[in-house]
Amino acid sequence: MAGELGRLTRLLPQRSMAGVNDSAPIAQNPDIRFLGRLLGDVIRHYGGDALYARTEAIRSASVERHRGSDRPLGAGLEALSLDETLAFVRGFMLFSMLANLAEDRQGIAAEPGADVPQALARLRAAGVDDAAVTQLLDEALITPVLTAHPTEVRRKSMIDHRNRISELMQLRDRGLAETAEGDPIEAAIARQIALLWQTRPLRRERLFVADEVDTVRDYVADVFLPTLPALYARWERALGKRPPAFLKLGSWVGGDRDGNPYVTAETLHMAFARGAETVLGHYLEGVHALGAELSVSTELAPVTPQLAALADASGDDAPARADEPYRRALSGIYARLAATYAELVGRAPPRSSPITAPRYPDCEALRADLKALAKSLGADGGVLASGGALGRLIRAVELFGFQGSTLDLRQNSAVHERVVGELLRAAGIEAGYAALDEAARVALLRRELASPRLLATPLADYSAETESELAILRAAAAAHARYGRRAITTYIVSMAKSVSDLLEVQLLLKEAGLYRPGEPPAIMAVPLFETIDDLAAAPAIMRDWLALGETADWARQRGRQEVMLGYSDSNKDGGYLTSVWSLHRASEALRDVFAAARVPMQLFHGRGGAVGRGGGSSFAAILGQPPGTVQGRIRITEQGEVIAGKYGTRESAATNLEAIAAATLLASLDPAAPAPAEAARFGAAMDALSARAFDAYRALVYADPGFRAFFRQVTPIAEIATLKIGSRPASRTRSDAIEDLRAIPWVFSWAQARVMLPGWYGIGTALAGGDHGLLAEMARAWPFLRATLGNLEMVLAKSDMAIAARYVALAEDQAAAQTIFGRIRDEWQRTRDALLRITGQAGLLEHSPALAQSIRLRLPYIEPLNLLQIELLKRHRGGEDDPRIAEGIQLSINAIATALRNSG
């Protein structure tokens, strides 16, 4: 590796932080210094003095280069053997993981004003009274929806060790010298870092759906179950009254079949059983603890008749508890919960009950019993009337029910078309459904929906696809019967392009008894509009949908109709600026369509982790939504590495849940919005910007005949496909066309090569042709553009054209590659220059010093990883078959993604 790495590093210019404002030194917070020192000790002890010395030499050289020195990196990198390369990459990856932890603890992720108390204060200052807030919350629904999109490169074992370090650091903050078990705090932290060092970072086998279900279950058990009730207690204090359960958890894991043949009826059953195991186990532990706590005696305190009746019916006739009605009532509640656990999970709970009792029919019955306890305790208005452990348990039951999180179903509209066509053909109703035009399809589907007759028959020989789809719908019906109607409320229709796409889902729901003529569907069909053309067509499709009559009635009976907007495919289709503006325009147009139909609307935002897939600050994104499109109700996907980043610990989860709750309140009620004339002027300017950005982006990505080969040769797209980071296949089809590539590897691969192209390309051309004075005014006054430019700025700061140029050397046709890269580099410079002019900055992130420092800290640790990755890619693609080379590539992908944080 020596000669080529030496050439690469000599070609690198003196670093300038990729345009990041570098007036301040690369400061490290105390946590980073402390954890970095312990990591260095671990590397020295377990890797040896030679590895430590070489790692430290490379680290210090890279840091000095990023401070302005011309000190070369080559000597240190050249000296690494393959084995040392693997160890070096692991070390830098672990430093990035620990730096991320330290930054999260320091609160860099927290944004000013991004919590409910501050949002309430801002609303009150703007003249919004508490009655308006209460009215909004009565109808509100805020749902982060966890998905299994494959962008989390770290193994769960690595994340678990990281979280344990976070817990130990909190003990250290409190000045404790030892853990509860008697271990010295610093030694315990060092032990976790040593375990990280000796834990294999890469998965050897691909993930199964069961693994993804278990990951969600762990987050529910470890983070959401304890965090959300505590947050609600805080919000109750801020509001001065107990709010309804307006923020709940959702999930796609176990129900998202779009492109994943491994999601079946069996995985749906499994997802619900494991969710029930998690929440019911939590409730059982909570009830058991309350039994120890609530030792209230009737000799000293009266109880309500309802509590007395509950105690008498409990089956607990132990003489020692004859005067302790709360304990007796809790014995009965525990027995019924244990029976519920056995029924829904399929086995007895870890701690059984000696009392035989019937299971709870639903979570509302459990909540009623717990409320009877709370009402009795609070009857005298004393301190026992406050929430405490019982209040938190009641809130948990309201939020998580018996299923844990509400699960969405999702499937591609093309699958529904084939299945419905087969059912109609086998039933002798329509032999050529696929050949019908839209009007004929809609008429046929409406006739079938009005009929009580089912299409499926056990006498027909259906395809495996049809059998699988019918099976999962029957499993959904079974879930409703076992866990309640909250278990599944939504069926997402991917690539929705017509009214018939939604009616097909209603017809399939009817086959499982989830729709009955004359009644609202038990599950709502929700269109997902994903491409630029689909977003433009969305308002007309929903206007036609609501015009059918019965569909508008369904929505009113359910309370609303949801529409999902896709960020990833629209970005790959038209570039970042056109994507976000098309989403904005679609939201505005949908708002007007629903208002005209007098049907409430709810938007579901399908955002990824990287800016190229809709990532960035959720707080800023919600504030930037068009007026009238939130109204207290919003759902947002949380995917891959974002889940661990936002919800990896209870503290980070609380920060991020506070942020989306606060942003939803502000976006719904804050009167500060552009005046109509100003909004029209801003909108016209954005229309022109979007058109120019779209043309520039499409000219490169889709019109240049050499771009496809360039992309596949200069990025590690092929090598990313070998990572075992998800259960679903890496590609939709065997085609290598950009159109057929999934959005995740598209964004992920550009991030690895430090180009970040999906997050900025075309914007320089667009901004250069605009009125900079107007654009500066828009950036100051308009939350939408402010959030858009903030995300753009972060992406530019993380990109590096000097590093990217080294990846270009991997291309086979260098003349063509240099021409394409020249266009990319020139557009990057145009984008940066225009952004700085509009925002009035001398360097990127000048107005965001905390983020600038965060990026400045990690850039010196990414550059050596990129150089090593390039060399390993060259050797791998050149035919060298040493397995350590392939492992090194995968490790480098893991390490770079960890350092960039939101690369997928």
Tab-separated table of C-alpha atoms in Angstrom, residues 197-499:
chain	number	residue	atom	x	y	z
A	197	TRP	CA	-12.343	-2.683	20.858
A	198	GLN	CA	-12.762	-6.445	21.051
A	199	THR	CA	-16.283	-6.562	19.592
A	200	ARG	CA	-16.490	-7.433	15.901
A	201	PRO	CA	-17.930	-4.308	14.210
A	202	LEU	CA	-19.241	-6.060	11.096
A	203	ARG	CA	-22.152	-8.427	10.764
A	204	ARG	CA	-21.195	-11.747	9.188
A	205	GLU	CA	-24.749	-12.745	8.295
A	206	ARG	CA	-27.515	-10.656	6.814
A	207	LEU	CA	-30.188	-9.391	9.147
A	208	PHE	CA	-33.522	-11.159	9.292
A	209	VAL	CA	-36.841	-9.457	9.917
A	210	ALA	CA	-36.829	-11.045	13.387
A	211	ASP	CA	-33.579	-9.201	14.160
A	212	GLU	CA	-35.120	-5.898	13.113
A	213	VAL	CA	-38.229	-6.593	15.196
A	214	ASP	CA	-36.030	-7.316	18.219
A	215	THR	CA	-34.116	-4.082	17.697
A	216	VAL	CA	-37.340	-2.068	17.812
A	217	ARG	CA	-38.431	-4.044	20.862
A	218	ASP	CA	-35.199	-3.093	22.629
A	219	TYR	CA	-35.747	0.593	21.897
A	220	VAL	CA	-39.312	0.373	23.187
A	221	ALA	CA	-38.245	-1.413	26.381
A	222	ASP	CA	-35.075	0.550	27.148
A	223	VAL	CA	-35.966	4.023	25.909
A	224	PHE	CA	-39.544	4.785	24.905
A	225	LEU	CA	-41.422	3.025	27.723
A	226	PRO	CA	-39.559	4.893	30.495
A	227	THR	CA	-39.023	8.164	28.582
A	228	LEU	CA	-42.431	9.038	27.154
A	229	PRO	CA	-44.423	8.867	30.431
A	230	ALA	CA	-41.769	11.012	32.118
A	231	LEU	CA	-42.008	13.542	29.276
A	232	TYR	CA	-45.767	13.692	29.620
A	233	ALA	CA	-45.376	14.445	33.338
A	234	ARG	CA	-43.116	17.367	32.388
A	235	TRP	CA	-45.608	18.582	29.781
A	236	GLU	CA	-48.433	18.346	32.310
A	237	ARG	CA	-46.535	20.700	34.604
A	238	ALA	CA	-45.871	23.113	31.727
A	239	LEU	CA	-49.504	23.067	30.552
A	240	GLY	CA	-51.045	23.130	34.011
A	241	LYS	CA	-53.294	20.208	33.138
A	242	ARG	CA	-53.012	16.599	32.045
A	243	PRO	CA	-52.691	16.490	28.235
A	244	PRO	CA	-54.183	13.706	26.113
A	245	ALA	CA	-51.893	11.092	24.581
A	246	PHE	CA	-50.985	13.159	21.521
A	247	LEU	CA	-47.481	11.772	20.880
A	248	LYS	CA	-47.256	8.031	20.256
A	249	LEU	CA	-44.803	5.628	18.677
A	250	GLY	CA	-45.300	3.965	15.298
A	251	SER	CA	-43.400	1.294	13.392
A	252	TRP	CA	-43.061	-0.289	9.975
A	253	VAL	CA	-40.894	-3.169	11.150
A	254	GLY	CA	-42.662	-6.430	10.428
A	255	GLY	CA	-45.292	-4.816	8.198
A	256	ASP	CA	-43.311	-3.091	5.417
A	257	ARG	CA	-43.403	-5.477	2.449
A	258	ASP	CA	-42.424	-2.994	-0.255
A	259	GLY	CA	-39.400	-4.620	-1.867
A	260	ASN	CA	-38.918	-7.042	1.037
A	261	PRO	CA	-40.182	-10.576	0.323
A	262	TYR	CA	-39.090	-11.665	3.799
A	263	VAL	CA	-41.931	-9.767	5.469
A	264	THR	CA	-44.818	-12.228	5.665
A	265	ALA	CA	-47.880	-13.064	7.736
A	266	GLU	CA	-45.571	-14.937	10.094
A	267	THR	CA	-43.353	-11.899	10.685
A	268	LEU	CA	-46.440	-9.784	11.339
A	269	HIS	CA	-47.624	-12.256	13.991
A	270	MET	CA	-44.118	-12.280	15.461
A	271	ALA	CA	-43.872	-8.468	15.572
A	272	PHE	CA	-47.074	-8.195	17.571
A	273	ALA	CA	-46.261	-11.078	19.915
A	274	ARG	CA	-42.860	-9.614	20.740
A	275	GLY	CA	-44.323	-6.147	21.129
A	276	ALA	CA	-46.905	-7.539	23.535
A	277	GLU	CA	-44.189	-9.363	25.444
A	278	THR	CA	-42.310	-6.103	25.893
A	279	VAL	CA	-45.126	-3.845	27.039
A	280	LEU	CA	-47.026	-6.413	29.089
A	281	GLY	CA	-43.789	-7.381	30.823
A	282	HIS	CA	-43.272	-3.700	31.640
A	283	TYR	CA	-46.809	-3.393	32.984
A	284	LEU	CA	-46.416	-6.517	35.116
A	285	GLU	CA	-43.222	-5.166	36.651
A	286	GLY	CA	-44.924	-1.836	37.262
A	287	VAL	CA	-47.930	-3.431	38.948
A	288	HIS	CA	-45.664	-5.632	41.051
A	289	ALA	CA	-43.692	-2.575	42.211
A	290	LEU	CA	-46.892	-0.703	43.024
A	291	GLY	CA	-47.974	-3.645	45.143
A	292	ALA	CA	-44.889	-3.119	47.257
A	293	GLU	CA	-45.416	0.658	47.401
A	294	LEU	CA	-49.143	1.090	48.028
A	295	SER	CA	-49.364	-0.247	51.566
A	296	VAL	CA	-52.298	2.033	52.424
A	297	SER	CA	-54.519	0.608	55.165
A	298	THR	CA	-58.264	1.189	55.483
A	299	GLU	CA	-57.628	1.676	59.172
A	300	LEU	CA	-55.821	4.913	58.334
A	301	ALA	CA	-57.361	6.105	55.068
A	302	PRO	CA	-60.736	5.724	53.356
A	303	VAL	CA	-61.076	4.366	49.824
A	304	THR	CA	-63.650	4.904	47.096
A	305	PRO	CA	-66.398	2.324	46.545
A	306	GLN	CA	-64.902	1.523	43.139
A	307	LEU	CA	-61.528	0.689	44.676
A	308	ALA	CA	-63.171	-1.394	47.393
A	309	ALA	CA	-65.110	-3.351	44.763
A	310	LEU	CA	-61.944	-3.911	42.744
A	311	ALA	CA	-60.149	-5.235	45.830
A	312	ASP	CA	-63.058	-7.511	46.781
A	313	ALA	CA	-63.185	-8.972	43.255
A	314	SER	CA	-59.428	-9.518	43.070
A	315	GLY	CA	-59.333	-13.062	44.402
A	316	ASP	CA	-56.678	-12.053	46.951
A	317	ASP	CA	-58.067	-13.165	50.307
A	318	ALA	CA	-54.788	-13.250	52.241
A	319	PRO	CA	-55.523	-12.261	55.875
A	320	ALA	CA	-52.314	-10.212	56.047
A	321	ARG	CA	-53.710	-7.888	53.378
A	322	ALA	CA	-57.293	-7.714	54.568
A	323	ASP	CA	-56.961	-4.002	55.436
A	324	GLU	CA	-54.815	-3.174	52.374
A	325	PRO	CA	-57.261	-2.764	49.478
A	326	TYR	CA	-54.748	-1.286	47.050
A	327	ARG	CA	-52.504	-4.320	47.376
A	328	ARG	CA	-55.454	-6.674	46.972
A	329	ALA	CA	-56.697	-4.751	43.926
A	330	LEU	CA	-53.206	-4.871	42.437
A	331	SER	CA	-53.066	-8.637	43.024
A	332	GLY	CA	-56.164	-8.983	40.867
A	333	ILE	CA	-54.824	-6.600	38.229
A	334	TYR	CA	-51.571	-8.545	38.142
A	335	ALA	CA	-53.445	-11.846	37.739
A	336	ARG	CA	-55.468	-10.493	34.804
A	337	LEU	CA	-52.349	-9.032	33.228
A	338	ALA	CA	-50.557	-12.369	33.613
A	339	ALA	CA	-53.453	-14.101	31.853
A	340	THR	CA	-53.328	-11.464	29.106
A	341	TYR	CA	-49.583	-12.010	28.736
A	342	ALA	CA	-50.045	-15.774	28.429
A	343	GLU	CA	-52.758	-15.331	25.791
A	344	LEU	CA	-50.989	-12.751	23.633
A	345	VAL	CA	-47.378	-13.860	24.019
A	346	GLY	CA	-48.000	-17.605	24.030
A	347	ARG	CA	-46.348	-18.485	27.327
A	348	ALA	CA	-46.593	-17.665	31.017
A	349	PRO	CA	-44.904	-14.490	32.274
A	350	PRO	CA	-41.594	-14.784	34.159
A	351	ARG	CA	-43.399	-14.153	37.455
A	352	SER	CA	-46.737	-15.966	37.531
A	353	SER	CA	-49.758	-15.237	39.722
A	354	PRO	CA	-51.358	-17.693	42.164
A	355	ILE	CA	-54.744	-16.223	41.288
A	356	THR	CA	-56.730	-17.524	38.335
A	357	ALA	CA	-58.338	-14.640	36.520
A	358	PRO	CA	-59.644	-13.804	33.039
A	359	ARG	CA	-57.475	-11.819	30.659
A	360	TYR	CA	-58.151	-8.166	29.961
A	361	PRO	CA	-60.187	-7.819	26.774
A	362	ASP	CA	-58.305	-4.659	25.822
A	363	CYS	CA	-55.957	-2.030	27.190
A	364	GLU	CA	-58.861	0.292	28.013
A	365	ALA	CA	-60.078	-2.189	30.632
A	366	LEU	CA	-56.620	-2.278	32.218
A	367	ARG	CA	-56.465	1.506	32.179
A	368	ALA	CA	-59.880	1.718	33.859
A	369	ASP	CA	-58.690	-0.463	36.741
A	370	LEU	CA	-55.531	1.596	37.183
A	371	LYS	CA	-57.545	4.819	37.040
A	372	ALA	CA	-59.762	3.468	39.824
A	373	LEU	CA	-56.649	3.209	41.998
A	374	ALA	CA	-55.531	6.724	41.062
A	375	LYS	CA	-58.971	8.240	41.707
A	376	SER	CA	-59.121	6.650	45.147
A	377	LEU	CA	-55.611	7.787	46.069
A	378	GLY	CA	-56.418	11.338	44.999
A	379	ALA	CA	-59.847	11.538	46.558
A	380	ASP	CA	-58.612	13.672	49.449
A	381	GLY	CA	-56.541	15.984	47.236
A	382	GLY	CA	-53.301	15.268	49.099
A	383	VAL	CA	-49.836	14.539	47.743
A	384	LEU	CA	-50.909	11.026	46.708
A	385	ALA	CA	-53.056	12.641	44.030
A	386	SER	CA	-49.924	13.397	42.003
A	387	GLY	CA	-48.833	11.064	39.206
A	388	GLY	CA	-45.893	9.106	40.568
A	389	ALA	CA	-45.277	5.541	39.429
A	390	LEU	CA	-48.997	4.856	39.052
A	391	GLY	CA	-49.460	7.923	36.862
A	392	ARG	CA	-46.556	6.879	34.660
A	393	LEU	CA	-47.978	3.373	34.320
A	394	ILE	CA	-51.389	4.702	33.315
A	395	ARG	CA	-49.734	6.925	30.725
A	396	ALA	CA	-47.715	3.988	29.374
A	397	VAL	CA	-50.897	1.944	28.898
A	398	GLU	CA	-52.487	4.864	27.024
A	399	LEU	CA	-49.465	5.209	24.761
A	400	PHE	CA	-48.427	1.627	24.106
A	401	GLY	CA	-51.584	-0.428	24.537
A	402	PHE	CA	-51.081	-4.176	24.316
A	403	GLN	CA	-49.086	-4.069	21.066
A	404	GLY	CA	-46.256	-1.636	21.848
A	405	SER	CA	-46.295	0.566	18.774
A	406	THR	CA	-48.946	0.970	16.111
A	407	LEU	CA	-47.754	-0.936	13.041
A	408	ASP	CA	-48.293	0.237	9.469
A	409	LEU	CA	-48.647	-2.093	6.509
A	410	ARG	CA	-46.912	-1.079	3.274
A	411	GLN	CA	-46.802	-2.569	-0.209
A	412	ASN	CA	-46.176	-1.375	-3.766
A	413	SER	CA	-49.198	-0.460	-5.870
A	414	ALA	CA	-47.984	-2.743	-8.689
A	415	VAL	CA	-48.358	-5.754	-6.383
A	416	HIS	CA	-51.929	-4.774	-5.497
A	417	GLU	CA	-52.777	-4.424	-9.187
A	418	ARG	CA	-51.550	-7.941	-9.932
A	419	VAL	CA	-53.289	-9.495	-6.931
A	420	VAL	CA	-56.625	-7.788	-7.577
A	421	GLY	CA	-56.393	-8.736	-11.249
A	422	GLU	CA	-55.850	-12.372	-10.326
A	423	LEU	CA	-58.728	-12.399	-7.826
A	424	LEU	CA	-61.105	-10.840	-10.365
A	425	ARG	CA	-60.011	-13.260	-13.065
A	426	ALA	CA	-60.361	-16.348	-10.847
A	427	ALA	CA	-63.812	-15.184	-9.710
A	428	GLY	CA	-64.954	-14.852	-13.315
A	429	ILE	CA	-65.643	-11.121	-12.982
A	430	GLU	CA	-62.960	-9.515	-15.184
A	431	ALA	CA	-60.346	-11.395	-17.187
A	432	GLY	CA	-58.321	-8.341	-18.254
A	433	TYR	CA	-58.219	-5.959	-15.323
A	434	ALA	CA	-54.710	-4.675	-16.153
A	435	ALA	CA	-55.929	-3.580	-19.592
A	436	LEU	CA	-58.786	-1.444	-18.251
A	437	ASP	CA	-58.452	2.332	-18.251
A	438	GLU	CA	-58.663	4.250	-14.983
A	439	ALA	CA	-62.368	5.088	-15.237
A	440	ALA	CA	-63.294	1.453	-15.869
A	441	ARG	CA	-61.091	0.273	-13.008
A	442	VAL	CA	-62.646	2.732	-10.569
A	443	ALA	CA	-66.185	1.771	-11.616
A	444	LEU	CA	-65.441	-1.970	-11.249
A	445	LEU	CA	-63.727	-1.590	-7.882
A	446	ARG	CA	-66.540	0.544	-6.470
A	447	ARG	CA	-69.105	-2.063	-7.526
A	448	GLU	CA	-67.137	-4.786	-5.798
A	449	LEU	CA	-66.676	-2.699	-2.657
A	450	ALA	CA	-70.437	-2.158	-2.473
A	451	SER	CA	-71.096	-5.900	-2.686
A	452	PRO	CA	-70.911	-8.163	0.384
A	453	ARG	CA	-69.538	-10.949	-1.814
A	454	LEU	CA	-65.886	-11.936	-1.345
A	455	LEU	CA	-63.652	-12.719	-4.310
A	456	ALA	CA	-61.219	-15.249	-2.840
A	457	THR	CA	-62.183	-18.911	-2.846
A	458	PRO	CA	-60.345	-21.981	-1.530
A	459	LEU	CA	-61.110	-23.674	-4.855
A	460	ALA	CA	-58.828	-21.355	-6.858
A	461	ASP	CA	-55.138	-22.017	-7.462
A	462	TYR	CA	-53.596	-18.605	-6.756
A	463	SER	CA	-50.030	-17.485	-7.334
A	464	ALA	CA	-47.604	-17.421	-4.420
A	465	GLU	CA	-47.730	-13.614	-4.479
A	466	THR	CA	-51.519	-13.524	-4.134
A	467	GLU	CA	-51.512	-16.171	-1.407
A	468	SER	CA	-48.890	-14.192	0.511
A	469	GLU	CA	-50.790	-10.903	0.247
A	470	LEU	CA	-54.061	-12.494	1.360
A	471	ALA	CA	-52.276	-14.195	4.246
A	472	ILE	CA	-50.821	-10.980	5.590
A	473	LEU	CA	-54.193	-9.236	5.416
A	474	ARG	CA	-55.763	-12.083	7.356
A	475	ALA	CA	-52.927	-11.758	9.862
A	476	ALA	CA	-53.782	-8.054	10.164
A	477	ALA	CA	-57.400	-8.944	10.888
A	478	ALA	CA	-56.221	-11.407	13.536
A	479	ALA	CA	-54.057	-8.677	15.077
A	480	HIS	CA	-57.094	-6.416	15.331
A	481	ALA	CA	-59.005	-9.172	17.094
A	482	ARG	CA	-56.170	-9.947	19.547
A	483	TYR	CA	-54.584	-6.554	20.229
A	484	GLY	CA	-57.304	-4.061	19.352
A	485	ARG	CA	-57.936	-1.720	16.433
A	486	ARG	CA	-54.984	0.466	17.416
A	487	ALA	CA	-52.631	-2.347	16.401
A	488	ILE	CA	-52.836	-1.419	12.699
A	489	THR	CA	-54.528	1.753	11.492
A	490	THR	CA	-52.758	2.511	8.217
A	491	TYR	CA	-51.906	0.769	4.943
A	492	ILE	CA	-49.284	2.691	2.932
A	493	VAL	CA	-49.562	2.350	-0.856
A	494	SER	CA	-46.101	2.914	-2.341
A	495	MET	CA	-45.846	4.458	-5.799
A	496	ALA	CA	-49.491	5.527	-5.714
A	497	LYS	CA	-50.434	7.058	-9.035
A	498	SER	CA	-54.228	6.850	-9.235
A	499	VAL	CA	-57.501	6.525	-7.355
